[in-house]
PDB file of C-alpha atoms and ligand atoms in Angstrom:
ATOM      1  CA  MET A  16    -137.055 -62.054-147.084  1.00 97.00           C
ATOM      2  CA  VAL A  17    -137.804 -58.886-145.142  1.00 98.00           C
ATOM      3  CA  ALA A  18    -135.802 -57.057-142.475  1.00 98.00           C
ATOM      4  CA  LEU A  19    -137.601 -54.658-140.149  1.00 98.00           C
ATOM      5  CA  THR A  20    -135.127 -52.546-138.206  1.00 98.00           C
ATOM      6  CA  GLY A  21    -135.402 -50.204-135.229  1.00 98.00           C
ATOM      7  CA  ALA A  22    -133.215 -47.960-133.126  1.00 98.00           C
ATOM      8  CA  GLY A  23    -131.304 -50.909-131.592  1.00 98.00           C
ATOM      9  CA  ILE A  24    -129.380 -51.560-134.817  1.00 98.00           C
ATOM     10  CA  SER A  25    -127.808 -48.100-134.539  1.00 98.00           C
ATOM     11  CA  ALA A  26    -127.103 -48.352-130.796  1.00 98.00           C
ATOM     12  CA  GLU A  27    -123.641 -49.814-131.406  1.00 98.00           C
ATOM     13  CA  SER A  28    -122.909 -46.784-133.598  1.00 98.00           C
ATOM     14  CA  GLY A  29    -123.468 -44.575-130.539  1.00 97.00           C
ATOM     15  CA  ILE A  30    -126.983 -43.350-131.344  1.00 97.00           C
ATOM     16  CA  PRO A  31    -129.351 -43.497-128.354  1.00 96.00           C
ATOM     17  CA  THR A  32    -132.485 -45.637-128.631  1.00 97.00           C
ATOM     18  CA  PHE A  33    -135.889 -44.300-127.505  1.00 96.00           C
ATOM     19  CA  ARG A  34    -136.978 -46.711-124.786  1.00 94.00           C
ATOM     20  CA  GLY A  35    -135.108 -48.647-122.129  1.00 83.00           C
ATOM     21  CA  ALA A  36    -131.870 -47.735-120.355  1.00 85.00           C
ATOM     22  CA  GLY A  37    -130.296 -44.586-121.839  1.00 89.00           C
ATOM     23  CA  GLY A  38    -133.278 -44.159-124.187  1.00 93.00           C
ATOM     24  CA  LEU A  39    -134.241 -40.661-125.339  1.00 92.00           C
ATOM     25  CA  TRP A  40    -137.747 -40.925-123.850  1.00 90.00           C
ATOM     26  CA  ARG A  41    -136.163 -41.376-120.404  1.00 91.00           C
ATOM     27  CA  SER A  42    -134.805 -37.813-120.562  1.00 90.00           C
ATOM     28  CA  PHE A  43    -137.189 -36.062-122.954  1.00 90.00           C
ATOM     29  CA  ARG A  44    -140.978 -35.984-123.165  1.00 90.00           C
ATOM     30  CA  PRO A  45    -142.199 -37.118-126.583  1.00 90.00           C
ATOM     31  CA  GLU A  46    -145.315 -34.931-126.403  1.00 86.00           C
ATOM     32  CA  GLU A  47    -143.092 -31.821-126.039  1.00 88.00           C
ATOM     33  CA  LEU A  48    -140.832 -32.725-128.953  1.00 93.00           C
ATOM     34  CA  ALA A  49    -142.216 -35.321-131.331  1.00 96.00           C
ATOM     35  CA  THR A  50    -145.778 -34.237-132.110  1.00 96.00           C
ATOM     36  CA  PRO A  51    -147.204 -31.689-134.568  1.00 96.00           C
ATOM     37  CA  GLY A  52    -148.714 -29.813-131.578  1.00 96.00           C
ATOM     38  CA  ALA A  53    -145.285 -29.479-129.941  1.00 96.00           C
ATOM     39  CA  PHE A  54    -143.878 -27.999-133.152  1.00 96.00           C
ATOM     40  CA  ARG A  55    -146.774 -25.535-133.450  1.00 95.00           C
ATOM     41  CA  ARG A  56    -146.284 -24.431-129.849  1.00 95.00           C
ATOM     42  CA  ASN A  57    -142.510 -24.102-129.898  1.00 95.00           C
ATOM     43  CA  PRO A  58    -140.728 -24.719-133.218  1.00 95.00           C
ATOM     44  CA  ASP A  59    -137.438 -23.343-131.876  1.00 93.00           C
ATOM     45  CA  LEU A  60    -137.333 -25.873-129.031  1.00 93.00           C
ATOM     46  CA  VAL A  61    -138.180 -28.751-131.352  1.00 95.00           C
ATOM     47  CA  TRP A  62    -135.559 -27.646-133.881  1.00 94.00           C
ATOM     48  CA  GLU A  63    -132.960 -27.307-131.122  1.00 93.00           C
ATOM     49  CA  TRP A  64    -133.586 -30.926-130.130  1.00 94.00           C
ATOM     50  CA  TYR A  65    -133.398 -32.175-133.712  1.00 94.00           C
ATOM     51  CA  GLU A  66    -130.198 -30.218-134.384  1.00 92.00           C
ATOM     52  CA  TRP A  67    -128.692 -31.847-131.300  1.00 93.00           C
ATOM     53  CA  ARG A  68    -129.810 -35.261-132.615  1.00 94.00           C
ATOM     54  CA  ARG A  69    -128.351 -34.481-136.051  1.00 93.00           C
ATOM     55  CA  GLY A  70    -125.060 -33.644-134.374  1.00 92.00           C
ATOM     56  CA  VAL A  71    -125.000 -37.016-132.547  1.00 94.00           C
ATOM     57  CA  ILE A  72    -125.872 -38.878-135.749  1.00 95.00           C
ATOM     58  CA  ALA A  73    -123.373 -36.913-137.831  1.00 93.00           C
ATOM     59  CA  ALA A  74    -120.572 -38.224-135.606  1.00 94.00           C
ATOM     60  CA  ALA A  75    -121.727 -41.853-136.037  1.00 96.00           C
ATOM     61  CA  GLN A  76    -120.722 -44.501-138.551  1.00 97.00           C
ATOM     62  CA  PRO A  77    -122.668 -47.599-139.616  1.00 98.00           C
ATOM     63  CA  ASN A  78    -121.753 -50.803-137.756  1.00 98.00           C
ATOM     64  CA  ALA A  79    -121.461 -54.496-138.625  1.00 98.00           C
ATOM     65  CA  GLY A  80    -125.241 -54.931-138.337  1.00 98.00           C
ATOM     66  CA  HIS A  81    -125.917 -52.306-141.026  1.00 98.00           C
ATOM     67  CA  PHE A  82    -123.239 -53.816-143.278  1.00 98.00           C
ATOM     68  CA  ALA A  83    -124.668 -57.334-142.877  1.00 98.00           C
ATOM     69  CA  LEU A  84    -127.981 -56.053-144.282  1.00 98.00           C
ATOM     70  CA  VAL A  85    -126.170 -54.487-147.248  1.00 98.00           C
ATOM     71  CA  GLU A  86    -124.763 -57.952-147.946  1.00 96.00           C
ATOM     72  CA  LEU A  87    -128.249 -59.444-147.744  1.00 96.00           C
ATOM     73  CA  GLU A  88    -129.550 -56.910-150.277  1.00 96.00           C
ATOM     74  CA  ARG A  89    -126.613 -57.722-152.571  1.00 95.00           C
ATOM     75  CA  THR A  90    -127.067 -61.478-152.444  1.00 94.00           C
ATOM     76  CA  LYS A  91    -130.847 -61.966-152.141  1.00 90.00           C
ATOM     77  CA  HIS A  92    -132.932 -61.025-155.124  1.00 85.00           C
ATOM     78  CA  ALA A  93    -136.212 -60.680-153.250  1.00 93.00           C
ATOM     79  CA  PHE A  94    -135.214 -58.721-150.185  1.00 96.00           C
ATOM     80  CA  THR A  95    -136.965 -55.724-148.669  1.00 97.00           C
ATOM     81  CA  MET A  96    -135.661 -53.649-145.810  1.00 98.00           C
ATOM     82  CA  ALA A  97    -138.137 -51.529-143.886  1.00 98.00           C
ATOM     83  CA  THR A  98    -136.716 -49.296-141.201  1.00 98.00           C
ATOM     84  CA  GLN A  99    -138.260 -47.188-138.466  1.00 98.00           C
ATOM     85  CA  ASN A 100    -134.945 -45.350-138.165  1.00 98.00           C
ATOM     86  CA  VAL A 101    -134.514 -41.796-139.367  1.00 98.00           C
ATOM     87  CA  ASP A 102    -130.721 -41.638-138.939  1.00 97.00           C
ATOM     88  CA  GLY A 103    -129.644 -42.506-142.499  1.00 97.00           C
ATOM     89  CA  LEU A 104    -127.072 -45.097-141.372  1.00 98.00           C
ATOM     90  CA  HIS A 105    -128.542 -47.783-143.658  1.00 98.00           C
ATOM     91  CA  ASP A 106    -127.982 -45.394-146.588  1.00 97.00           C
ATOM     92  CA  LEU A 107    -124.468 -44.600-145.398  1.00 96.00           C
ATOM     93  CA  ALA A 108    -123.656 -48.314-145.077  1.00 98.00           C
ATOM     94  CA  GLY A 109    -124.630 -48.789-148.734  1.00 97.00           C
ATOM     95  CA  SER A 110    -128.173 -50.208-148.661  1.00 97.00           C
ATOM     96  CA  ARG A 111    -129.998 -48.932-151.743  1.00 95.00           C
ATOM     97  CA  ARG A 112    -133.587 -50.095-151.402  1.00 94.00           C
ATOM     98  CA  ILE A 113    -134.822 -48.827-148.058  1.00 97.00           C
ATOM     99  CA  VAL A 114    -138.453 -48.408-147.073  1.00 98.00           C
ATOM    100  CA  LYS A 115    -138.410 -45.531-144.573  1.00 98.00           C
ATOM    101  CA  LEU A 116    -141.474 -45.860-142.378  1.00 98.00           C
ATOM    102  CA  HIS A 117    -140.772 -42.864-140.129  1.00 98.00           C
ATOM    103  CA  GLY A 118    -139.094 -40.516-142.610  1.00 98.00           C
ATOM    104  CA  ASP A 119    -135.580 -39.128-142.555  1.00 97.00           C
ATOM    105  CA  ILE A 120    -133.940 -36.713-140.111  1.00 96.00           C
ATOM    106  CA  TRP A 121    -131.781 -35.341-142.963  1.00 94.00           C
ATOM    107  CA  ILE A 122    -134.779 -33.971-144.869  1.00 95.00           C
ATOM    108  CA  ASP A 123    -136.446 -30.622-144.139  1.00 95.00           C
ATOM    109  CA  ARG A 124    -139.961 -30.004-145.432  1.00 96.00           C
ATOM    110  CA  CYS A 125    -141.529 -26.587-145.951  1.00 96.00           C
ATOM    111  CA  LEU A 126    -144.884 -26.139-144.233  1.00 96.00           C
ATOM    112  CA  ALA A 127    -145.895 -23.486-146.783  1.00 96.00           C
ATOM    113  CA  CYS A 128    -144.920 -24.866-150.204  1.00 96.00           C
ATOM    114  CA  GLY A 129    -144.200 -28.529-149.337  1.00 95.00           C
ATOM    115  CA  ARG A 130    -140.719 -28.439-150.878  1.00 95.00           C
ATOM    116  CA  GLU A 131    -138.259 -30.988-149.464  1.00 94.00           C
ATOM    117  CA  LEU A 132    -134.641 -30.041-148.859  1.00 92.00           C
ATOM    118  CA  VAL A 133    -132.096 -32.798-148.409  1.00 90.00           C
ATOM    119  CA  ARG A 134    -129.444 -31.942-145.853  1.00 86.00           C
ATOM    120  CA  GLU A 135    -126.079 -33.563-146.241  1.00 74.00           C
ATOM    121  CA  HIS A 136    -125.331 -36.204-143.633  1.00 64.00           C
ATOM    122  CA  ALA A 137    -122.517 -35.080-141.325  1.00 54.00           C
ATOM    123  CA  LYS A 138    -121.903 -31.681-142.918  1.00 53.00           C
ATOM    124  CA  ASP A 139    -125.095 -29.738-143.103  1.00 54.00           C
ATOM    125  CA  THR A 140    -126.072 -29.113-139.521  1.00 54.00           C
ATOM    126  CA  TYR A 141    -126.836 -25.560-138.648  1.00 51.00           C
ATOM    127  CA  GLN A 142    -127.512 -23.880-135.364  1.00 51.00           C
ATOM    128  CA  HIS A 143    -129.461 -20.696-136.042  1.00 49.00           C
ATOM    129  CA  HIS A 144    -133.213 -20.938-135.833  1.00 47.00           C
ATOM    130  CA  SER A 145    -133.594 -18.141-138.371  1.00 55.00           C
ATOM    131  CA  GLU A 146    -132.144 -20.559-140.939  1.00 78.00           C
ATOM    132  CA  HIS A 147    -135.079 -22.941-140.618  1.00 90.00           C
ATOM    133  CA  ARG A 148    -136.845 -21.097-143.399  1.00 92.00           C
ATOM    134  CA  CYS A 149    -137.521 -22.164-146.965  1.00 92.00           C
ATOM    135  CA  GLY A 150    -136.658 -19.927-149.949  1.00 91.00           C
ATOM    136  CA  CYS A 151    -140.392 -19.108-150.133  1.00 94.00           C
ATOM    137  CA  GLY A 152    -140.287 -17.771-146.561  1.00 93.00           C
ATOM    138  CA  GLY A 153    -142.223 -20.707-145.077  1.00 95.00           C
ATOM    139  CA  LEU A 154    -141.188 -22.495-141.904  1.00 95.00           C
ATOM    140  CA  LEU A 155    -139.257 -25.725-142.386  1.00 96.00           C
ATOM    141  CA  ARG A 156    -139.939 -28.813-140.274  1.00 97.00           C
ATOM    142  CA  PRO A 157    -137.951 -32.023-139.932  1.00 96.00           C
ATOM    143  CA  GLY A 158    -139.112 -34.580-142.507  1.00 96.00           C
ATOM    144  CA  LEU A 159    -139.946 -37.367-140.114  1.00 97.00           C
ATOM    145  CA  VAL A 160    -143.135 -38.859-138.723  1.00 98.00           C
ATOM    146  CA  TRP A 161    -144.296 -37.582-135.355  1.00 98.00           C
ATOM    147  CA  PHE A 162    -146.851 -39.206-133.053  1.00 97.00           C
ATOM    148  CA  GLY A 163    -150.354 -38.738-134.402  1.00 97.00           C
ATOM    149  CA  GLU A 164    -149.164 -38.349-137.996  1.00 97.00           C
ATOM    150  CA  PRO A 165    -149.794 -40.905-140.719  1.00 98.00           C
ATOM    151  CA  LEU A 166    -146.838 -42.869-142.068  1.00 98.00           C
ATOM    152  CA  PRO A 167    -145.919 -42.173-145.722  1.00 96.00           C
ATOM    153  CA  GLU A 168    -148.564 -44.160-147.592  1.00 95.00           C
ATOM    154  CA  ASN A 169    -146.196 -45.726-150.126  1.00 98.00           C
ATOM    155  CA  ALA A 170    -143.749 -46.798-147.448  1.00 98.00           C
ATOM    156  CA  LEU A 171    -146.361 -48.483-145.293  1.00 98.00           C
ATOM    157  CA  SER A 172    -148.033 -50.256-148.212  1.00 98.00           C
ATOM    158  CA  SER A 173    -144.654 -51.445-149.587  1.00 98.00           C
ATOM    159  CA  ALA A 174    -143.737 -52.850-146.182  1.00 98.00           C
ATOM    160  CA  GLU A 175    -147.125 -54.530-145.792  1.00 98.00           C
ATOM    161  CA  ASP A 176    -146.919 -56.069-149.282  1.00 98.00           C
ATOM    162  CA  ALA A 177    -143.405 -57.306-148.562  1.00 98.00           C
ATOM    163  CA  VAL A 178    -144.295 -59.032-145.284  1.00 98.00           C
ATOM    164  CA  ARG A 179    -147.463 -60.547-146.794  1.00 98.00           C
ATOM    165  CA  GLY A 180    -145.289 -62.196-149.439  1.00 97.00           C
ATOM    166  CA  ALA A 181    -142.345 -63.088-147.198  1.00 97.00           C
ATOM    167  CA  ASP A 182    -141.043 -66.512-146.187  1.00 97.00           C
ATOM    168  CA  LEU A 183    -138.817 -65.031-143.514  1.00 98.00           C
ATOM    169  CA  VAL A 184    -138.908 -61.764-141.574  1.00 98.00           C
ATOM    170  CA  LEU A 185    -135.999 -60.545-139.444  1.00 98.00           C
ATOM    171  CA  VAL A 186    -137.093 -58.119-136.716  1.00 98.00           C
ATOM    172  CA  ILE A 187    -134.006 -56.305-135.518  1.00 98.00           C
ATOM    173  CA  GLY A 188    -133.451 -53.917-132.605  1.00 98.00           C
ATOM    174  CA  THR A 189    -137.003 -52.719-132.095  1.00 98.00           C
ATOM    175  CA  SER A 190    -139.192 -52.733-129.002  1.00 97.00           C
ATOM    176  CA  ALA A 191    -142.172 -53.127-131.394  1.00 97.00           C
ATOM    177  CA  ALA A 192    -144.079 -50.644-129.248  1.00 96.00           C
ATOM    178  CA  VAL A 193    -145.003 -48.154-131.961  1.00 97.00           C
ATOM    179  CA  TYR A 194    -147.824 -48.747-134.416  1.00 98.00           C
ATOM    180  CA  PRO A 195    -148.506 -49.239-137.271  1.00 98.00           C
ATOM    181  CA  ALA A 196    -144.886 -50.450-137.793  1.00 98.00           C
ATOM    182  CA  ALA A 197    -145.195 -52.984-134.939  1.00 98.00           C
ATOM    183  CA  GLY A 198    -148.284 -54.424-136.641  1.00 98.00           C
ATOM    184  CA  LEU A 199    -146.085 -55.680-139.484  1.00 98.00           C
ATOM    185  CA  VAL A 200    -144.908 -58.567-137.290  1.00 98.00           C
ATOM    186  CA  PRO A 201    -148.347 -60.107-136.591  1.00 97.00           C
ATOM    187  CA  LEU A 202    -149.201 -59.472-140.245  1.00 98.00           C
ATOM    188  CA  ALA A 203    -146.130 -61.465-141.272  1.00 98.00           C
ATOM    189  CA  ARG A 204    -147.072 -64.353-139.000  1.00 97.00           C
ATOM    190  CA  GLN A 205    -150.699 -64.392-140.190  1.00 97.00           C
ATOM    191  CA  SER A 206    -149.373 -64.483-143.756  1.00 97.00           C
ATOM    192  CA  GLY A 207    -147.279 -67.573-143.001  1.00 98.00           C
ATOM    193  CA  ALA A 208    -143.792 -66.095-142.643  1.00 98.00           C
ATOM    194  CA  ARG A 209    -141.282 -67.343-140.118  1.00 98.00           C
ATOM    195  CA  VAL A 210    -140.054 -64.572-137.853  1.00 98.00           C
ATOM    196  CA  ILE A 211    -136.599 -64.247-136.282  1.00 98.00           C
ATOM    197  CA  GLU A 212    -136.108 -61.552-133.682  1.00 98.00           C
ATOM    198  CA  VAL A 213    -132.662 -60.106-132.955  1.00 98.00           C
ATOM    199  CA  ASN A 214    -132.660 -58.003-129.796  1.00 98.00           C
ATOM    200  CA  LEU A 215    -130.481 -57.299-126.797  1.00 97.00           C
ATOM    201  CA  GLU A 216    -133.455 -57.852-124.509  1.00 96.00           C
ATOM    202  CA  GLU A 217    -136.686 -59.774-124.355  1.00 96.00           C
ATOM    203  CA  THR A 218    -139.582 -57.869-125.951  1.00 96.00           C
ATOM    204  CA  THR A 219    -143.345 -58.348-126.176  1.00 95.00           C
ATOM    205  CA  LEU A 220    -142.649 -60.187-129.448  1.00 95.00           C
ATOM    206  CA  SER A 221    -140.169 -62.682-128.050  1.00 96.00           C
ATOM    207  CA  ALA A 222    -142.716 -65.280-127.009  1.00 94.00           C
ATOM    208  CA  GLU A 223    -144.556 -65.077-130.340  1.00 94.00           C
ATOM    209  CA  VAL A 224    -141.729 -65.340-132.848  1.00 97.00           C
ATOM    210  CA  ASP A 225    -140.202 -68.553-134.214  1.00 98.00           C
ATOM    211  CA  VAL A 226    -136.682 -67.747-133.053  1.00 98.00           C
ATOM    212  CA  SER A 227    -135.548 -65.052-130.644  1.00 98.00           C
ATOM    213  CA  LEU A 228    -131.817 -64.347-130.670  1.00 98.00           C
ATOM    214  CA  ARG A 229    -130.626 -62.348-127.698  1.00 98.00           C
ATOM    215  CA  GLY A 230    -127.570 -60.135-128.187  1.00 98.00           C
ATOM    216  CA  LYS A 231    -126.184 -57.209-130.155  1.00 98.00           C
ATOM    217  CA  SER A 232    -127.286 -56.996-133.758  1.00 98.00           C
ATOM    218  CA  GLY A 233    -123.722 -56.076-134.754  1.00 98.00           C
ATOM    219  CA  ASP A 234    -122.557 -59.444-133.389  1.00 98.00           C
ATOM    220  CA  ILE A 235    -125.490 -61.618-134.420  1.00 98.00           C
ATOM    221  CA  LEU A 236    -126.391 -60.383-137.927  1.00 98.00           C
ATOM    222  CA  PRO A 237    -123.038 -61.048-139.651  1.00 98.00           C
ATOM    223  CA  LYS A 238    -123.041 -64.626-138.271  1.00 97.00           C
ATOM    224  CA  LEU A 239    -126.706 -65.217-139.070  1.00 96.00           C
ATOM    225  CA  ILE A 240    -126.324 -63.995-142.614  1.00 93.00           C
ATOM    226  CA  ALA A 241    -123.079 -65.899-143.201  1.00 92.00           C
TER     227      ALA A 241
HETATM  228  C1  LIG B 312    -130.628 -53.678-129.406  1.00 51.47           C
HETATM  229  C2  LIG B 312    -129.383 -53.163-129.256  1.00 51.47           C
HETATM  230  C3  LIG B 312    -128.395 -53.801-129.978  1.00 51.47           C
HETATM  231  C4  LIG B 312    -130.607 -51.956-128.061  1.00 51.47           C
HETATM  232  N1  LIG B 312    -128.698 -54.844-130.747  1.00 51.47           N
HETATM  233  N2  LIG B 312    -131.024 -54.685-130.115  1.00 51.47           N
HETATM  234  C5  LIG B 312    -152.318 -48.795-131.810  1.00 51.47           C
HETATM  235  C6  LIG B 312    -152.272 -48.996-130.444  1.00 51.47           C
HETATM  236  C7  LIG B 312    -151.814 -47.990-129.586  1.00 51.47           C
HETATM  237  C8  LIG B 312    -151.363 -46.769-130.086  1.00 51.47           C
HETATM  238  C9  LIG B 312    -151.400 -46.576-131.438  1.00 51.47           C
HETATM  239  C10 LIG B 312    -151.881 -47.572-132.279  1.00 51.47           C
HETATM  240  N3  LIG B 312    -151.786 -47.109-133.560  1.00 51.47           N
HETATM  241  C11 LIG B 312    -151.258 -45.864-133.540  1.00 51.47           C
HETATM  242  C12 LIG B 312    -151.016 -45.504-132.264  1.00 51.47           C
HETATM  243  C13 LIG B 312    -150.423 -44.191-131.811  1.00 51.47           C
HETATM  244  C14 LIG B 312    -148.912 -44.123-131.960  1.00 51.47           C
HETATM  245  C15 LIG B 312    -148.310 -45.280-131.175  1.00 51.47           C
HETATM  246  O1  LIG B 312    -147.935 -46.302-131.705  1.00 51.47           O
HETATM  247  N4  LIG B 312    -148.147 -45.095-129.876  1.00 51.47           N
HETATM  248  C16 LIG B 312    -147.552 -46.149-129.036  1.00 51.47           C
HETATM  249  C17 LIG B 312    -146.276 -45.587-128.416  1.00 51.47           C
HETATM  250  C18 LIG B 312    -148.559 -46.613-128.039  1.00 51.47           C
HETATM  251  N5  LIG B 312    -148.515 -44.163-133.357  1.00 51.47           N
HETATM  252  C19 LIG B 312    -148.513 -43.080-134.112  1.00 51.47           C
HETATM  253  O2  LIG B 312    -148.845 -41.983-133.686  1.00 51.47           O
HETATM  254  C20 LIG B 312    -148.059 -43.237-135.560  1.00 51.47           C
HETATM  255  N6  LIG B 312    -148.993 -42.634-136.428  1.00 51.47           N
HETATM  256  C21 LIG B 312    -150.223 -43.118-136.616  1.00 51.47           C
HETATM  257  O3  LIG B 312    -150.605 -44.163-136.125  1.00 51.47           O
HETATM  258  O4  LIG B 312    -151.007 -42.344-137.428  1.00 51.47           O
HETATM  259  C22 LIG B 312    -152.373 -42.701-137.605  1.00 51.47           C
HETATM  260  C23 LIG B 312    -153.003 -41.630-138.473  1.00 51.47           C
HETATM  261  C24 LIG B 312    -153.663 -42.008-139.630  1.00 51.47           C
HETATM  262  C25 LIG B 312    -154.265 -41.028-140.412  1.00 51.47           C
HETATM  263  C26 LIG B 312    -154.190 -39.680-140.056  1.00 51.47           C
HETATM  264  C27 LIG B 312    -153.523 -39.303-138.911  1.00 51.47           C
HETATM  265  C28 LIG B 312    -152.920 -40.290-138.109  1.00 51.47           C
HETATM  266  C29 LIG B 312    -146.745 -42.482-135.811  1.00 51.47           C
HETATM  267  C30 LIG B 312    -145.611 -43.043-135.010  1.00 51.47           C
HETATM  268  C31 LIG B 312    -144.346 -42.192-135.252  1.00 51.47           C
HETATM  269  C32 LIG B 312    -143.223 -42.616-134.337  1.00 51.47           C
HETATM  270  N7  LIG B 312    -142.228 -41.640-134.327  1.00 51.47           N
HETATM  271  C33 LIG B 312    -141.013 -41.880-133.576  1.00 51.47           C
HETATM  272  C34 LIG B 312    -140.213 -40.568-133.583  1.00 51.47           C
HETATM  273  C35 LIG B 312    -139.685 -40.285-134.999  1.00 51.47           C
HETATM  274  C36 LIG B 312    -139.039 -38.987-135.072  1.00 51.47           C
HETATM  275  C37 LIG B 312    -137.783 -38.914-134.263  1.00 51.47           C
HETATM  276  O5  LIG B 312    -136.858 -39.711-134.466  1.00 51.47           O
HETATM  277  O6  LIG B 312    -137.724 -38.024-133.449  1.00 51.47           O
HETATM  278  O7  LIG B 312    -140.274 -42.929-134.193  1.00 51.47           O
HETATM  279  S1  LIG B 312    -141.244 -42.459-131.926  1.00 51.47           S
HETATM  280  C38 LIG B 312    -139.839 -43.516-131.903  1.00 51.47           C
HETATM  281  O8  LIG B 312    -140.291 -44.879-131.713  1.00 51.47           O
HETATM  282  C39 LIG B 312    -139.239 -43.437-133.310  1.00 51.47           C
HETATM  283  C40 LIG B 312    -138.945 -44.883-133.598  1.00 51.47           C
HETATM  284  O9  LIG B 312    -138.856 -45.118-134.993  1.00 51.47           O
HETATM  285  C41 LIG B 312    -140.102 -45.591-132.932  1.00 51.47           C
HETATM  286  C42 LIG B 312    -139.843 -47.058-132.662  1.00 51.47           C
HETATM  287  O10 LIG B 312    -138.824 -47.214-131.734  1.00 51.47           O
HETATM  288  P1  LIG B 312    -137.808 -48.435-131.862  1.00 51.47           P
HETATM  289  O11 LIG B 312    -137.057 -48.313-133.122  1.00 51.47           O
HETATM  290  O12 LIG B 312    -138.525 -49.697-131.627  1.00 51.47           O
HETATM  291  O13 LIG B 312    -136.784 -48.096-130.672  1.00 51.47           O
HETATM  292  P2  LIG B 312    -136.906 -48.451-129.102  1.00 51.47           P
HETATM  293  O14 LIG B 312    -136.000 -47.538-128.392  1.00 51.47           O
HETATM  294  O15 LIG B 312    -138.313 -48.492-128.665  1.00 51.47           O
HETATM  295  O16 LIG B 312    -136.348 -49.940-129.000  1.00 51.47           O
HETATM  296  C43 LIG B 312    -134.991 -50.247-129.234  1.00 51.47           C
HETATM  297  C44 LIG B 312    -134.810 -51.740-129.100  1.00 51.47           C
HETATM  298  O17 LIG B 312    -133.487 -52.076-129.482  1.00 51.47           O
HETATM  299  C45 LIG B 312    -135.019 -52.267-127.667  1.00 51.47           C
HETATM  300  O18 LIG B 312    -135.894 -53.393-127.718  1.00 51.47           O
HETATM  301  C46 LIG B 312    -133.619 -52.695-127.231  1.00 51.47           C
HETATM  302  O19 LIG B 312    -133.618 -53.831-126.368  1.00 51.47           O
HETATM  303  C47 LIG B 312    -132.974 -53.010-128.543  1.00 51.47           C
HETATM  304  N8  LIG B 312    -131.524 -52.849-128.601  1.00 51.47           N
HETATM  305  N9  LIG B 312    -129.482 -52.062-128.354  1.00 51.47           N
HETATM  306  C48 LIG B 312    -130.010 -55.274-130.779  1.00 51.47           C
HETATM  307  N10 LIG B 312    -127.115 -53.373-129.871  1.00 51.47           N
END
């Protein structure tokens, strides 16, 4: 069994999604904030946005949807969770084996020496741009995957292997608009898995999956898993 999660699973924790009503891309332009070019042009602006996001996430707690997936990991031997989320709420809920397709907002990576610094969820937000420097003097960047960047190779291949071998794939709270993560769903179907979608709204996947459950993941997942 595989679960592929997106921003919708954290919506009930108070973290804005990207697309749709109230989504981040309604108020902010991705090309000015979530690309390597944007960071080269204006690292201070990009860091300001990510520090604001860290602040929102730091105030959030995992919800019933995250906890239901912890239960699934505990009770199913062959279970893989792949997430597009960078917020760390799956970790905070207690999931241990998480394939992070788009990185982690709580990691800083040095552009000069490549060192990764793990920031502590909830505590370690900082406001001063001068602090976005590594011990070696290099500029730090957020350790997540921007548009135009490759996904971490191990994460993508683990997720692909898992869906190729899956009997059942749960696709939870994602618009499935961003590739290559969205390509995991057709790959699962071609490989013979059944697919259940859990989403508040209809998506481009809804007509293609075996079962499409409409509602909040925090309501549906605990019942589905029970
Ligand atoms: C609820 C709910 C509730 C609400 N309960 N549901 C093929 C075709 C076209 C384009 C491309 C392609 N292949 C690659 C591309 C380009 C690009 C791309 O996909 N663009 C598309 C937008 C067209 N992809 C890339 O650039 C990727 N890289 C790449 O392909 O590299 C190739 C390469 C190889 C070798 C060398 C160099 C390059 C990288 C993509 C990185 C995405 N990054 C972001 C930002 C991360 C950092 C950050 O957080 O700031 O990741 S974008 C953003 O979208 C974020 C998310 O992880 C991602 C997916 O969003 P998600 O999770 O689906 O959220 P939403 O908001 O879209 O949907 C929420 C859903 O929840 C909705 O459906 C709601 O209804 C639902 N919902 N409340 C249940 N309570």
